[in-house]
């Protein structure tokens, strides 16, 4: 397998796409950003904002409708690898991206996983949600089986921890208000990958194409629990910013989420994701129990402390 130099990224302005693209550029890859046509001229993708904040330093920005395999194929010509980090709204297009990458002679396609992979300990409702995402992964796997020149990798990140702590106070930490909700005893451990770790994971995959071919790699920056994070938030906060702590039960969160699911109202996915994270004794959200069981060393992802993660979550407030 030859080395990878030229990389196309889909979703480069997104929550994870931006740090991944910046990390690839920083690592010395020649990066092309592929984006939807501006102004909603595409027939099969919804309108995109007229301005996108792409990381600086990409070699070029190319527009292509995500449903147009011929256009995508010409956009990907000459690239060694392609990475899909499109948002959940674009999930229906992932198969076209795989088809175009193979047709263009791309040797590695990083599928749009960036989640929990095929987590066998997920709640059944979450398995159902995940199944939609598996269609493109299975498609990439089938392509690779039929054509050895085409390979794929998925990146399992678990909880995107610094981003999620900032984005979802429901995870138990309202960093703007300095309030915390501790679920049950606060001792259930889970693994997470920071935005830095997510960017490094993709860099690591493309630097090690042979070791990462045709499988999902396990990323992690930290294994932690709510009590450790609360301690870290307290340590990283200034003296006048006291944290107010209340307690809730995972069982109530889970029941509420399932009621919303049955009633067809929104918000249940987040409720179940958080219940799954903190339900005690089942390690439902541990991607790799020990660092050695993960691919962190191969990929060059450093282990971060709870205080570092808390400082990152607080830094944007
Ligand atoms: N593990 C977790 O808990 C977790 C959390 C969040 C996300 N994720 C996963 O990470 C991946 C990336 O998510 P993200 O939050 O970074 O994505 P995002 O920021 O919502 O979107 C990324 C890019 O996708 C394109 N896009 C968005 N919506 C689209 C639509 N409806 N149609 C066509 N293109 C669209 C846009 O690119 P252009 O404007 O350039 O076309 C956008 O900048 C997804 O697989 C997501 O499920 C996992």
Short mmCIF file of N, CA and C and ligand atoms in Angstrom, two decimals, residues 10-17 33-36 45-46 48-49 52 54 66 84-90 93-94 112-116 133 157-160 163-164 167-168 273, ligand 1:
data_model
loop_
_atom_site.label_atom_id
_atom_site.label_comp_id
_atom_site.label_asym_id
_atom_site.label_seq_id
_atom_site.Cartn_x
_atom_site.Cartn_y
_atom_site.Cartn_z
N UNK A 10 -14.93 15.83 3.11
CA UNK A 10 -16.33 16.26 3.02
C UNK A 10 -16.77 16.70 4.42
N UNK A 11 -17.34 17.88 4.54
CA UNK A 11 -17.84 18.35 5.85
C UNK A 11 -16.80 19.14 6.61
N UNK A 12 -15.90 19.80 5.88
CA UNK A 12 -14.73 20.44 6.51
C UNK A 12 -15.06 21.64 7.39
N UNK A 13 -16.30 22.15 7.31
CA UNK A 13 -16.62 23.29 8.19
C UNK A 13 -17.40 22.82 9.42
N UNK A 14 -17.60 21.52 9.56
CA UNK A 14 -18.48 21.01 10.61
C UNK A 14 -17.83 20.92 11.99
N UNK A 15 -18.62 20.46 12.94
CA UNK A 15 -18.15 20.35 14.34
C UNK A 15 -16.87 19.53 14.42
N UNK A 16 -16.84 18.40 13.72
CA UNK A 16 -15.66 17.54 13.76
C UNK A 16 -14.81 17.72 12.51
N UNK A 17 -15.48 18.07 11.39
CA UNK A 17 -14.75 18.23 10.13
C UNK A 17 -13.71 19.34 10.22
N UNK A 33 -10.94 20.48 0.01
CA UNK A 33 -12.25 20.49 0.67
C UNK A 33 -13.32 20.34 -0.40
N UNK A 34 -14.20 19.36 -0.20
CA UNK A 34 -15.32 19.20 -1.13
C UNK A 34 -16.58 19.67 -0.41
N UNK A 35 -17.33 20.57 -1.03
CA UNK A 35 -18.49 21.17 -0.38
C UNK A 35 -19.66 21.25 -1.36
N UNK A 36 -20.87 21.41 -0.81
CA UNK A 36 -22.05 21.57 -1.68
C UNK A 36 -21.97 22.89 -2.43
N UNK A 45 -29.22 18.06 -2.43
CA UNK A 45 -28.78 18.46 -1.10
C UNK A 45 -29.54 19.72 -0.71
N UNK A 46 -29.87 19.87 0.58
CA UNK A 46 -30.55 21.10 0.98
C UNK A 46 -29.61 22.29 0.85
N UNK A 48 -27.11 25.21 1.45
CA UNK A 48 -26.09 25.37 2.48
C UNK A 48 -25.93 26.86 2.76
N UNK A 49 -25.40 27.20 3.90
CA UNK A 49 -25.17 28.61 4.19
C UNK A 49 -24.25 29.21 3.12
N UNK A 52 -19.05 29.47 4.45
CA UNK A 52 -18.61 28.36 5.29
C UNK A 52 -17.27 28.73 5.90
N UNK A 54 -14.20 27.38 6.60
CA UNK A 54 -13.26 26.29 6.40
C UNK A 54 -11.92 26.64 7.06
N UNK A 66 -23.63 16.37 -3.47
CA UNK A 66 -23.31 15.09 -2.82
C UNK A 66 -24.10 13.91 -3.40
N UNK A 84 -15.10 11.30 5.03
CA UNK A 84 -16.44 11.88 5.14
C UNK A 84 -16.76 12.23 6.58
N UNK A 85 -17.00 13.53 6.80
CA UNK A 85 -17.46 14.00 8.12
C UNK A 85 -18.70 14.86 7.92
N UNK A 86 -19.55 14.44 6.98
CA UNK A 86 -20.80 15.18 6.75
C UNK A 86 -21.70 15.02 7.97
N UNK A 87 -22.60 16.00 8.16
CA UNK A 87 -23.54 15.96 9.28
C UNK A 87 -24.58 14.88 9.10
N UNK A 88 -25.30 14.54 10.19
CA UNK A 88 -26.31 13.48 10.12
C UNK A 88 -27.37 13.72 9.04
N UNK A 89 -27.63 14.99 8.71
CA UNK A 89 -28.64 15.30 7.68
C UNK A 89 -28.24 14.83 6.29
N UNK A 90 -26.97 14.52 6.10
CA UNK A 90 -26.47 14.14 4.78
C UNK A 90 -26.29 12.63 4.65
N UNK A 93 -26.47 10.50 1.49
CA UNK A 93 -25.49 10.69 0.42
C UNK A 93 -24.22 9.86 0.59
N UNK A 94 -24.07 9.23 1.75
CA UNK A 94 -22.79 8.57 2.04
C UNK A 94 -22.45 7.47 1.03
N UNK A 112 -17.97 7.71 7.47
CA UNK A 112 -18.50 8.66 8.45
C UNK A 112 -19.02 7.91 9.67
N UNK A 113 -18.09 7.49 10.52
CA UNK A 113 -18.50 6.80 11.74
C UNK A 113 -18.49 7.80 12.91
N UNK A 114 -17.32 8.07 13.47
CA UNK A 114 -17.16 9.09 14.51
C UNK A 114 -18.21 8.97 15.62
N UNK A 115 -18.52 7.73 15.98
CA UNK A 115 -19.49 7.50 17.04
C UNK A 115 -19.07 6.31 17.87
N UNK A 116 -20.04 5.41 18.11
CA UNK A 116 -19.80 4.28 19.00
C UNK A 116 -19.56 2.99 18.24
N UNK A 133 -26.79 4.42 9.60
CA UNK A 133 -25.41 4.81 9.31
C UNK A 133 -24.61 3.63 8.75
N UNK A 157 -15.02 6.88 18.17
CA UNK A 157 -14.48 7.89 19.11
C UNK A 157 -15.15 7.84 20.47
N UNK A 158 -16.30 7.12 20.59
CA UNK A 158 -17.04 7.19 21.86
C UNK A 158 -17.58 8.59 22.04
N UNK A 159 -17.51 9.09 23.25
CA UNK A 159 -18.04 10.42 23.55
C UNK A 159 -17.05 11.50 23.10
N UNK A 160 -17.50 12.45 22.26
CA UNK A 160 -16.60 13.55 21.83
C UNK A 160 -16.49 14.57 22.97
N UNK A 163 -16.11 18.69 23.37
CA UNK A 163 -17.18 19.30 22.56
C UNK A 163 -18.54 19.02 23.20
N UNK A 164 -18.77 17.77 23.61
CA UNK A 164 -20.08 17.38 24.15
C UNK A 164 -20.36 18.08 25.49
N UNK A 167 -21.42 21.49 24.60
CA UNK A 167 -22.61 21.56 23.77
C UNK A 167 -23.88 21.09 24.49
N UNK A 168 -23.72 20.10 25.38
CA UNK A 168 -24.91 19.47 25.97
C UNK A 168 -24.88 19.53 27.50
N UNK A 273 -28.82 8.60 25.11
CA UNK A 273 -27.35 8.62 25.01
C UNK A 273 -26.73 8.87 26.39
N1 LIG B 1 -20.11 10.50 18.92
C1 LIG B 1 -20.99 11.47 19.03
O1 LIG B 1 -21.60 11.66 20.09
C2 LIG B 1 -21.21 12.43 17.87
C3 LIG B 1 -21.64 13.73 18.12
C4 LIG B 1 -21.79 14.59 17.03
C5 LIG B 1 -21.57 14.14 15.73
N2 LIG B 1 -21.17 12.84 15.52
C6 LIG B 1 -20.94 12.32 14.16
O2 LIG B 1 -19.87 13.02 13.55
C7 LIG B 1 -20.11 13.19 12.15
C8 LIG B 1 -20.04 14.66 11.79
O3 LIG B 1 -21.01 15.38 12.53
P1 LIG B 1 -20.92 16.96 12.73
O4 LIG B 1 -21.74 17.30 13.91
O5 LIG B 1 -19.47 17.35 12.70
O6 LIG B 1 -21.62 17.48 11.39
P2 LIG B 1 -22.18 18.94 11.11
O7 LIG B 1 -21.29 19.94 11.74
O8 LIG B 1 -23.63 18.98 11.44
O9 LIG B 1 -22.10 19.02 9.51
C9 LIG B 1 -20.86 18.85 8.84
C10 LIG B 1 -21.01 19.27 7.39
O10 LIG B 1 -21.90 18.41 6.69
C11 LIG B 1 -22.54 19.14 5.63
N3 LIG B 1 -23.99 19.02 5.88
C12 LIG B 1 -24.64 19.23 7.05
N4 LIG B 1 -25.96 18.99 6.90
C13 LIG B 1 -26.13 18.61 5.62
C14 LIG B 1 -27.26 18.21 4.86
N5 LIG B 1 -28.48 18.17 5.42
N6 LIG B 1 -27.07 17.87 3.58
C15 LIG B 1 -25.86 17.91 3.03
N7 LIG B 1 -24.74 18.29 3.69
C16 LIG B 1 -24.88 18.63 4.97
C17 LIG B 1 -22.05 20.57 5.73
O11 LIG B 1 -20.93 20.70 4.85
P3 LIG B 1 -20.96 21.67 3.55
O12 LIG B 1 -21.74 22.89 3.94
O13 LIG B 1 -19.51 21.93 3.29
O14 LIG B 1 -21.63 20.90 2.45
C18 LIG B 1 -21.59 20.66 7.18
O15 LIG B 1 -20.60 21.62 7.42
C19 LIG B 1 -21.48 12.57 11.91
O16 LIG B 1 -21.31 11.25 11.51
C20 LIG B 1 -22.13 12.61 13.27
O17 LIG B 1 -23.14 11.63 13.43
C21 LIG B 1 -20.98 11.99 16.56
#
